[in-house]
Short mmCIF file of C-alpha atoms in Angstrom, two decimals:
data_model
loop_
_atom_site.label_atom_id
_atom_site.label_comp_id
_atom_site.label_asym_id
_atom_site.label_seq_id
_atom_site.Cartn_x
_atom_site.Cartn_y
_atom_site.Cartn_z
CA MET D 45 185.14 -212.99 115.48
CA THR D 46 185.72 -214.63 118.85
CA ARG D 47 185.21 -218.30 119.59
CA ASN D 48 181.94 -217.49 121.48
CA ASP D 49 180.73 -215.49 118.48
CA THR D 50 181.48 -218.32 116.13
CA ALA D 51 179.54 -220.72 118.43
CA ASN D 52 176.59 -218.40 118.50
CA THR D 53 176.53 -218.17 114.69
CA GLU D 54 176.78 -221.92 114.35
CA ASN D 55 174.03 -222.60 116.86
CA LEU D 56 171.63 -220.18 115.17
CA LEU D 57 172.36 -221.64 111.81
CA LYS D 58 171.88 -225.20 113.17
CA GLN D 59 168.50 -224.11 114.60
CA ILE D 60 167.35 -222.96 111.16
CA ASP D 61 169.07 -225.85 109.32
CA SER D 62 167.16 -228.38 111.50
CA VAL D 63 163.85 -226.93 110.30
CA PHE D 64 164.71 -226.93 106.61
CA GLU D 65 167.15 -229.86 106.47
CA ASN D 66 165.39 -231.27 103.39
CA GLY D 67 165.27 -227.93 101.59
CA ALA D 68 162.22 -225.87 100.67
CA ARG D 69 160.78 -222.98 98.67
CA LEU D 70 160.60 -220.09 101.16
CA LEU D 71 158.80 -216.77 101.27
CA VAL D 72 160.36 -214.56 103.93
CA ALA D 73 158.37 -211.84 105.65
CA PHE D 74 161.11 -209.13 105.59
CA SER D 75 160.43 -205.98 107.52
CA GLY D 76 164.06 -204.79 107.59
CA GLY D 77 164.20 -204.99 111.39
CA VAL D 78 166.92 -206.85 113.21
CA ASP D 79 164.96 -210.12 113.65
CA SER D 80 163.96 -210.56 110.01
CA SER D 81 167.36 -209.31 108.81
CA VAL D 82 169.11 -212.04 110.81
CA LEU D 83 166.64 -214.61 109.59
CA LEU D 84 167.10 -213.67 105.98
CA HIS D 85 170.90 -213.44 106.25
CA ALA D 86 171.00 -216.86 107.91
CA LEU D 87 168.86 -218.40 105.14
CA VAL D 88 171.06 -216.86 102.44
CA SER D 89 174.06 -218.35 104.22
CA LEU D 90 172.43 -221.76 104.28
CA ARG D 91 171.39 -221.44 100.64
CA SER D 92 175.02 -220.99 99.72
CA THR D 93 175.92 -224.42 101.06
CA SER D 94 175.78 -227.32 98.62
CA ARG D 95 174.00 -229.59 101.11
CA ILE D 96 170.71 -227.76 101.44
CA ASP D 97 168.41 -226.74 98.58
CA ILE D 98 166.62 -223.46 99.47
CA VAL D 99 164.73 -221.25 97.06
CA LEU D 100 164.27 -217.78 98.57
CA ARG D 101 162.09 -214.80 97.92
CA ALA D 102 160.92 -212.04 100.27
CA VAL D 103 158.00 -209.67 100.80
CA TYR D 104 158.05 -206.29 102.51
CA VAL D 105 154.51 -205.16 103.62
CA HIS D 106 154.25 -201.36 103.47
CA HIS D 107 151.62 -200.33 106.02
CA GLY D 108 152.04 -196.61 105.51
CA LEU D 109 151.77 -196.03 109.28
CA SER D 110 155.13 -194.38 109.59
CA GLN D 111 156.63 -191.49 107.73
CA ASN D 112 159.76 -193.68 107.45
CA ALA D 113 158.03 -196.57 105.71
CA ASP D 114 159.25 -195.56 102.24
CA ALA D 115 162.85 -195.39 103.54
CA TRP D 116 162.42 -198.83 105.11
CA ALA D 117 161.20 -200.25 101.84
CA LEU D 118 164.29 -198.85 100.04
CA HIS D 119 166.54 -200.33 102.70
CA CYS D 120 164.86 -203.77 102.23
CA GLN D 121 165.29 -203.53 98.43
CA ALA D 122 168.93 -202.67 98.70
CA GLN D 123 169.58 -205.41 101.22
CA CYS D 124 167.83 -208.05 99.06
CA GLU D 125 169.74 -206.93 95.97
CA GLN D 126 172.96 -207.36 97.84
CA TRP D 127 172.04 -210.91 99.00
CA GLY D 128 170.45 -211.96 95.71
CA VAL D 129 166.91 -212.39 97.02
CA PRO D 130 163.90 -211.25 94.89
CA LEU D 131 161.77 -208.81 96.94
CA GLU D 132 158.21 -207.65 96.44
CA VAL D 133 156.98 -204.48 98.19
CA VAL D 134 153.26 -204.69 98.92
CA ARG D 135 151.34 -201.66 100.02
CA VAL D 136 148.32 -202.24 102.31
CA GLY D 137 145.73 -200.12 104.08
CA VAL D 138 145.17 -200.44 107.79
CA ALA D 139 141.59 -199.92 109.04
CA ALA D 140 141.54 -200.02 112.81
CA ALA D 141 137.79 -199.77 113.29
CA GLY D 142 136.77 -202.13 116.09
CA ALA D 143 140.38 -203.32 116.66
CA SER D 144 143.66 -201.87 117.81
CA VAL D 145 146.09 -200.46 115.26
CA GLU D 146 148.46 -203.33 116.18
CA ALA D 147 145.80 -205.96 115.47
CA ALA D 148 144.63 -204.25 112.26
CA ALA D 149 148.18 -203.90 110.95
CA ARG D 150 148.91 -207.62 111.76
CA GLU D 151 145.71 -208.71 109.99
CA ALA D 152 146.55 -206.61 106.93
CA ARG D 153 150.13 -207.98 106.86
CA TYR D 154 149.13 -211.62 107.08
CA HIS D 155 146.36 -211.13 104.52
CA ALA D 156 148.91 -209.74 102.06
CA LEU D 157 151.33 -212.57 102.81
CA SER D 158 148.57 -215.16 102.40
CA GLU D 159 147.67 -213.74 98.99
CA ARG D 160 151.25 -214.06 97.79
CA LEU D 161 152.18 -217.49 99.24
CA LEU D 162 152.29 -220.00 96.44
CA LYS D 163 150.95 -223.58 96.72
CA GLY D 164 153.57 -225.68 98.46
CA GLU D 165 155.59 -222.69 99.52
CA VAL D 166 156.62 -222.04 103.13
CA LEU D 167 156.06 -218.60 104.78
CA VAL D 168 158.97 -217.90 107.16
CA THR D 169 158.62 -215.32 109.88
CA ALA D 170 161.12 -214.15 112.45
CA GLN D 171 159.35 -214.47 115.84
CA HIS D 172 161.80 -215.63 118.56
CA LEU D 173 161.77 -216.87 122.17
CA ASP D 174 161.15 -213.42 123.66
CA ASP D 175 158.25 -212.84 121.30
CA GLN D 176 156.78 -216.11 122.49
CA CYS D 177 157.01 -214.97 126.09
CA GLU D 178 155.35 -211.64 125.24
CA THR D 179 152.53 -213.43 123.41
CA PHE D 180 151.92 -215.73 126.43
CA MET D 181 151.84 -212.78 128.79
CA LEU D 182 149.32 -210.94 126.58
CA ALA D 183 147.18 -213.99 126.35
CA LEU D 184 147.39 -214.26 130.17
CA LYS D 185 146.32 -210.60 130.45
CA ARG D 186 143.29 -211.28 128.27
CA GLY D 187 142.30 -214.29 130.45
CA SER D 188 142.87 -216.75 127.68
CA GLY D 189 142.55 -220.51 128.22
CA PRO D 190 144.99 -223.21 127.05
CA ALA D 191 144.51 -222.51 123.35
CA GLY D 192 145.53 -218.86 123.77
CA LEU D 193 148.34 -219.71 126.20
CA SER D 194 149.77 -222.17 123.66
CA SER D 195 150.94 -218.95 121.96
CA MET D 196 152.73 -219.44 118.66
CA PRO D 197 153.47 -222.85 117.09
CA GLU D 198 156.73 -223.35 115.24
CA CYS D 199 154.87 -224.77 112.24
CA MET D 200 151.22 -224.36 111.17
CA PRO D 201 149.08 -224.39 108.02
CA PHE D 202 148.91 -220.99 106.35
CA GLY D 203 147.20 -219.92 103.09
CA LYS D 204 148.16 -222.34 100.35
CA GLY D 205 151.12 -223.67 102.23
CA THR D 206 152.73 -223.54 105.70
CA GLN D 207 154.05 -220.93 108.10
CA VAL D 208 157.26 -221.71 109.95
CA ARG D 209 158.99 -219.79 112.77
CA PRO D 210 162.49 -221.23 112.83
CA LEU D 211 163.80 -218.76 115.43
CA LEU D 212 161.08 -219.50 118.01
CA GLY D 213 163.59 -221.20 120.36
CA VAL D 214 166.21 -218.46 119.96
CA PRO D 215 166.41 -215.62 122.55
CA ARG D 216 166.58 -212.03 121.40
CA ARG D 217 170.07 -211.56 122.83
CA ASP D 218 171.42 -214.30 120.43
CA ILE D 219 169.71 -212.68 117.43
CA GLU D 220 171.25 -209.28 118.33
CA ARG D 221 174.64 -210.89 118.86
CA TYR D 222 174.47 -212.56 115.44
CA ALA D 223 173.57 -209.23 113.85
CA ALA D 224 176.60 -207.58 115.51
CA GLU D 225 178.93 -210.50 114.50
CA HIS D 226 177.97 -210.13 110.88
CA ALA D 227 177.85 -206.33 110.80
CA LEU D 228 174.28 -206.31 109.68
CA THR D 229 172.36 -203.10 109.27
CA TRP D 230 168.60 -202.83 109.94
CA VAL D 231 165.81 -200.37 110.43
CA GLU D 232 164.39 -199.33 113.76
CA ASP D 233 160.55 -198.87 113.88
CA GLU D 234 160.02 -195.89 116.19
CA SER D 235 156.66 -197.35 117.26
CA ASN D 236 158.53 -200.12 119.08
CA GLN D 237 159.51 -197.56 121.74
CA ASP D 238 155.84 -196.47 122.35
CA ALA D 239 154.82 -197.96 125.62
CA ARG D 240 151.18 -197.26 124.87
CA TYR D 241 151.24 -200.50 122.96
CA ASP D 242 150.84 -203.47 125.31
CA ARG D 243 153.61 -205.56 123.73
CA ASN D 244 156.07 -202.65 123.88
CA PHE D 245 155.13 -202.04 127.55
CA LEU D 246 155.89 -205.66 128.35
CA ARG D 247 159.16 -205.68 126.34
CA ARG D 248 160.53 -202.39 127.76
CA ASP D 249 159.10 -202.11 131.31
CA VAL D 250 157.97 -205.47 132.56
CA LEU D 251 159.99 -208.39 131.26
CA PRO D 252 163.47 -206.88 131.89
CA GLN D 253 162.61 -206.65 135.62
CA ILE D 254 161.28 -210.18 135.64
CA ALA D 255 164.39 -211.45 133.91
CA GLY D 256 166.54 -209.62 136.39
CA ARG D 257 165.10 -211.66 139.17
CA TRP D 258 164.41 -214.92 137.22
CA PRO D 259 166.92 -215.15 134.30
CA HIS D 260 165.28 -218.22 132.78
CA PHE D 261 161.79 -216.87 132.86
CA THR D 262 161.35 -216.81 129.08
CA GLN D 263 162.40 -220.43 128.74
CA ALA D 264 159.98 -221.42 131.53
CA VAL D 265 157.16 -219.54 129.81
CA ALA D 266 158.03 -221.33 126.55
CA ARG D 267 157.71 -224.70 128.38
CA SER D 268 154.33 -223.69 129.75
CA ALA D 269 153.19 -222.64 126.28
CA ALA D 270 154.35 -226.02 124.90
CA LEU D 271 152.47 -227.88 127.60
CA CYS D 272 149.28 -225.96 126.82
CA ALA D 273 149.77 -226.69 123.17
CA GLU D 274 150.20 -230.39 124.00
CA GLN D 275 146.95 -230.41 125.93
CA GLU D 276 145.13 -228.65 123.09
CA SER D 277 146.58 -231.05 120.57
CA LEU D 278 145.25 -233.98 122.65
CA LEU D 279 141.76 -232.40 122.84
CA ASP D 280 141.87 -231.78 119.07
CA GLU D 281 142.60 -235.47 118.55
CA LEU D 282 139.87 -236.65 120.92
CA LEU D 283 137.15 -234.26 119.66
CA ALA D 284 137.89 -234.46 115.92
CA PRO D 285 135.67 -237.54 115.28
CA GLN D 286 132.75 -235.98 117.12
CA LEU D 287 133.12 -232.66 115.41
CA ALA D 288 133.19 -234.44 112.01
CA LEU D 289 129.83 -236.11 112.88
CA LEU D 290 128.30 -232.76 113.85
CA CYS D 291 129.33 -230.99 110.69
CA ASP D 292 127.58 -231.39 107.38
CA ASP D 293 129.23 -231.20 103.95
CA ASN D 294 129.07 -227.38 104.05
CA GLY D 295 130.77 -227.16 107.46
CA ALA D 296 127.49 -226.19 109.26
CA LEU D 297 127.20 -227.39 112.84
CA ASP D 298 124.29 -229.44 114.25
CA ILE D 299 122.70 -227.59 117.13
CA ASP D 300 120.80 -230.54 118.49
CA GLY D 301 124.00 -232.50 118.74
CA LEU D 302 125.56 -229.70 120.85
CA ARG D 303 122.64 -229.80 123.26
CA THR D 304 123.53 -233.35 124.32
CA VAL D 305 126.95 -232.47 125.81
CA SER D 306 128.05 -230.45 128.87
CA GLU D 307 128.87 -226.75 128.68
CA PRO D 308 132.67 -227.24 128.73
CA HIS D 309 132.42 -229.93 126.10
CA ARG D 310 130.24 -227.71 123.91
CA ARG D 311 132.58 -224.74 124.21
CA ALA D 312 135.49 -227.01 123.28
CA LEU D 313 133.62 -228.23 120.20
CA LEU D 314 132.70 -224.63 119.18
CA ARG D 315 136.27 -223.43 119.52
CA ARG D 316 137.43 -226.31 117.30
CA TRP D 317 134.72 -225.46 114.80
CA PHE D 318 136.02 -221.94 114.53
CA GLY D 319 139.56 -223.32 114.21
CA LEU D 320 138.39 -225.69 111.47
CA HIS D 321 137.35 -222.62 109.48
CA GLY D 322 140.55 -220.79 110.19
CA VAL D 323 138.71 -218.00 112.00
CA THR D 324 140.14 -216.04 114.95
CA MET D 325 139.02 -217.66 118.19
CA PRO D 326 136.10 -215.77 119.83
CA SER D 327 136.12 -214.96 123.54
CA ARG D 328 134.22 -217.02 126.12
CA ALA D 329 131.63 -214.27 126.38
CA GLN D 330 131.14 -214.43 122.59
CA LEU D 331 130.73 -218.18 122.71
CA GLU D 332 128.02 -217.75 125.42
CA THR D 333 126.24 -215.15 123.25
CA LEU D 334 126.48 -217.47 120.30
CA TRP D 335 124.81 -220.29 122.20
CA LEU D 336 122.13 -218.32 124.10
CA GLU D 337 121.18 -215.74 121.50
CA VAL D 338 121.87 -217.49 118.22
CA ALA D 339 121.65 -221.18 118.68
CA GLN D 340 118.79 -221.07 121.23
CA SER D 341 116.71 -218.35 119.71
CA GLN D 342 113.11 -218.76 118.45
CA ASP D 343 112.65 -220.98 115.34
CA ASP D 344 111.27 -218.12 113.28
CA ALA D 345 114.11 -215.72 114.19
CA GLN D 346 117.09 -214.94 111.93
CA PRO D 347 119.75 -214.30 114.65
CA GLN D 348 123.40 -213.66 113.88
CA LEU D 349 126.62 -212.95 115.77
CA GLN D 350 128.96 -210.43 114.22
CA LEU D 351 132.70 -211.10 114.78
CA LEU D 352 135.61 -209.09 113.43
CA THR D 353 135.88 -210.81 110.02
CA HIS D 354 133.02 -213.33 110.15
CA GLN D 355 129.43 -213.81 111.27
CA VAL D 356 127.60 -216.82 112.64
CA ARG D 357 124.03 -217.47 111.50
CA ARG D 358 121.45 -220.14 112.26
CA TYR D 359 119.20 -221.95 109.81
CA ARG D 360 117.20 -225.08 110.37
CA GLN D 361 119.00 -226.08 113.57
CA ARG D 362 122.45 -225.61 112.14
CA LEU D 363 125.07 -222.95 112.73
CA TYR D 364 126.82 -221.45 109.74
CA LEU D 365 130.17 -219.59 109.93
CA LEU D 366 130.32 -217.06 107.14
CA PRO D 367 132.50 -214.11 105.99
CA ILE D 368 131.01 -210.66 106.33
CA LEU D 369 128.64 -210.45 103.42
CA LYS D 370 128.04 -207.27 101.47
CA ASP D 371 124.56 -206.31 100.34
CA VAL D 372 124.28 -207.02 96.62
CA SER D 373 120.49 -206.97 96.46
CA ALA D 374 120.47 -203.75 94.43
CA SER D 375 122.92 -205.00 91.81
CA VAL D 376 121.55 -205.31 88.27
CA LEU D 377 124.08 -206.53 85.70
CA GLU D 378 123.40 -206.48 81.99
CA TRP D 379 124.68 -209.51 80.10
CA ASP D 380 124.86 -210.56 76.47
CA GLY D 381 126.08 -214.07 77.17
CA GLN D 382 129.16 -213.59 74.89
CA LYS D 383 131.67 -213.87 77.72
CA ALA D 384 131.75 -214.77 81.39
CA LEU D 385 130.07 -212.34 83.72
CA ASN D 386 131.86 -211.65 87.01
CA LEU D 387 129.40 -211.46 89.92
CA PRO D 388 129.83 -209.10 92.88
CA ASP D 389 131.28 -209.79 96.35
CA GLY D 390 133.13 -213.00 95.46
CA LEU D 391 129.98 -214.75 94.13
CA GLY D 392 131.97 -216.23 91.21
CA SER D 393 131.07 -215.88 87.55
CA LEU D 394 128.29 -216.81 85.16
CA SER D 395 128.95 -218.19 81.65
CA LEU D 396 127.37 -220.23 78.87
CA THR D 397 128.61 -223.75 78.26
CA SER D 398 127.73 -226.80 76.25
CA GLU D 399 126.10 -228.25 79.36
CA GLY D 400 124.43 -226.85 82.42
CA GLN D 401 121.03 -225.42 83.32
CA ALA D 402 118.97 -225.07 80.11
CA VAL D 403 116.91 -221.99 79.37
CA ARG D 404 115.61 -220.56 76.14
CA ALA D 405 117.81 -217.94 74.56
CA PRO D 406 116.52 -214.35 74.68
CA SER D 407 114.80 -212.77 71.69
CA ASP D 408 116.25 -209.69 70.05
CA SER D 409 113.70 -207.55 71.91
CA GLU D 410 114.58 -208.80 75.33
CA THR D 411 117.21 -207.26 77.58
CA VAL D 412 119.10 -209.79 79.64
CA THR D 413 120.01 -208.91 83.28
CA ILE D 414 121.28 -210.77 86.33
CA ARG D 415 119.66 -209.67 89.57
CA PHE D 416 119.85 -210.78 93.13
CA CYS D 417 116.49 -209.55 94.46
CA ALA D 418 112.86 -210.14 93.58
CA PRO D 419 109.74 -209.67 95.78
CA GLY D 420 109.06 -212.71 97.91
CA SER D 421 105.38 -212.31 97.05
CA LEU D 422 106.17 -212.90 93.34
CA ASN D 423 104.34 -215.91 92.07
CA VAL D 424 106.53 -218.20 90.00
CA ALA D 425 105.58 -221.17 87.83
CA ILE D 426 108.59 -223.42 87.36
CA VAL D 427 109.25 -226.16 84.82
CA GLY D 428 107.72 -229.45 85.93
CA ARG D 429 104.98 -227.97 88.09
CA GLN D 430 101.35 -227.33 87.30
CA HIS D 431 100.83 -224.57 89.80
CA SER D 432 102.74 -221.44 90.67
CA ARG D 433 104.10 -220.70 94.14
CA ALA D 434 105.32 -217.56 95.89
CA LEU D 435 109.07 -217.11 95.48
CA LYS D 436 109.41 -217.13 99.26
CA LYS D 437 107.99 -220.60 99.38
CA LEU D 438 110.35 -221.81 96.62
CA TRP D 439 113.36 -220.57 98.54
CA GLN D 440 112.20 -222.62 101.53
CA GLU D 441 111.41 -225.62 99.42
CA PHE D 442 114.87 -225.59 97.80
CA ASP D 443 116.40 -225.15 101.29
CA VAL D 444 118.07 -221.82 100.48
CA PRO D 445 119.16 -220.03 103.75
CA PRO D 446 117.82 -216.47 104.16
CA TRP D 447 121.20 -214.83 103.68
CA LEU D 448 121.58 -216.52 100.22
CA ARG D 449 118.09 -215.55 98.95
CA GLN D 450 119.48 -212.14 97.92
CA ARG D 451 122.85 -213.53 96.77
CA THR D 452 121.54 -216.17 94.33
CA PRO D 453 121.94 -214.95 90.70
CA MET D 454 118.57 -214.72 88.92
CA LEU D 455 118.26 -214.41 85.14
CA PHE D 456 115.69 -211.93 83.90
CA TYR D 457 114.52 -211.21 80.31
CA ASN D 458 113.25 -207.67 80.53
CA ASP D 459 111.39 -207.82 83.87
CA ILE D 460 110.44 -211.50 83.58
CA LEU D 461 112.16 -214.00 85.87
CA VAL D 462 113.57 -216.76 83.68
CA ALA D 463 115.69 -218.79 86.15
CA ALA D 464 117.26 -218.83 89.56
CA VAL D 465 120.67 -220.14 88.54
CA GLY D 466 121.38 -223.65 89.87
CA LEU D 467 117.94 -224.06 91.37
CA PHE D 468 115.00 -223.75 88.90
CA THR D 469 113.84 -222.57 85.49
CA THR D 470 110.47 -220.81 85.14
CA LYS D 471 107.94 -221.67 82.46
CA GLU D 472 108.77 -218.35 80.81
CA GLY D 473 112.31 -219.57 80.40
CA GLU D 474 111.62 -223.15 79.32
CA PRO D 475 113.34 -224.16 76.05
CA LEU D 476 110.63 -225.42 73.68
CA GLY D 477 110.64 -226.73 70.11
CA THR D 478 113.21 -225.15 67.92
CA ASN D 479 114.17 -222.39 70.38
CA THR D 480 117.87 -221.72 70.73
CA VAL D 481 119.03 -222.92 74.08
CA TRP D 482 121.40 -221.32 76.62
CA HIS D 483 123.16 -223.57 79.08
CA LEU D 484 124.02 -221.61 82.31
CA GLN D 485 127.15 -222.42 84.31
CA HIS D 486 127.73 -220.81 87.70
CA ASP D 487 131.44 -221.05 88.72
CA LYS D 488 131.66 -220.27 92.47
CA ASN D 489 134.73 -218.91 94.13
#
């Protein structure tokens, strides 16, 4: 190894060491490519020193998009065994409906990583300086504002922990040089040569020509991205108190409060509202649609804006940001009360406890079911009231948004509504005298 090679290795290790100087529990996203191979090798090298306390494990996400994916997984397993790093191979499906294959694969990969990241653990990924430049250029092509042009931060909240990109200031040439110095082997994803993908087009056909004329272009782009990030951070700081006042305890956003500010101010607040929920930032056109067709629609309308993974709905002058909800209205679940009942589509579970909502226990002749739909015209007499009311009126009285009216578990004995869990008990379900009592507990996810 030459003196220059040694200096390159030392500089790269110092770069990573500076990020984890106090030690950490790390989950490495390991694809087997040159970037993640260098990252994992460098972390293994740092782990072997007595000064730094690093606990390592790795995940290979198997998308199944290439016929070589099984061979890549085997390569990663062999490499991790050699370096003494536990590896988990996770198979995911990629559904590209409404999105590019690149975007769908990225979403599936990060979802899998998020599910496996433990509390307090750090996800480590191998994006580098050239990746940052490509990300900036792609954002510029999309017409992104400062938030998009900020590109990738070195450190950010992720799942139950944090995501860190310790190579973000390292150019690709230094990574490739490190791999050659240490005689590393890695896999080559054939899709990286396909110029139909925008990132590959930039990497192969555009940025080399730019670098030939302006050798320090990637560093200049990184500075621009950092300046954009600095401006966004300042806006975050200035707008955070106002956003907190506009949001209620459920994270819903006050529409009337948004009407009092200018359009740029409102868009900035909306973007930070999406960021607060960890949702992919919508385009400017989508923000305009959200304001004009959802927030400003008629009071009796039930408007919604569908995004890739979420939807925005309005109810009583507030905006709600929700995941895509499955229709569970036809679900009918039989239950004997002996053990917890898992509810569909992430609605949690229902169980009997020593405390909770009290209802009479069913008789031997009554079949117990949990349902999520009943006619709005159904007249219901609830405990504590003299007169019955239409179920639709009760939903309104108890301030239940329309999308939750067919997602609230309702307890039926035979075909008689006994209780809307967490809201009310009907007179048919009232525990009286010596009746055995059930106490309902709804544990929400």
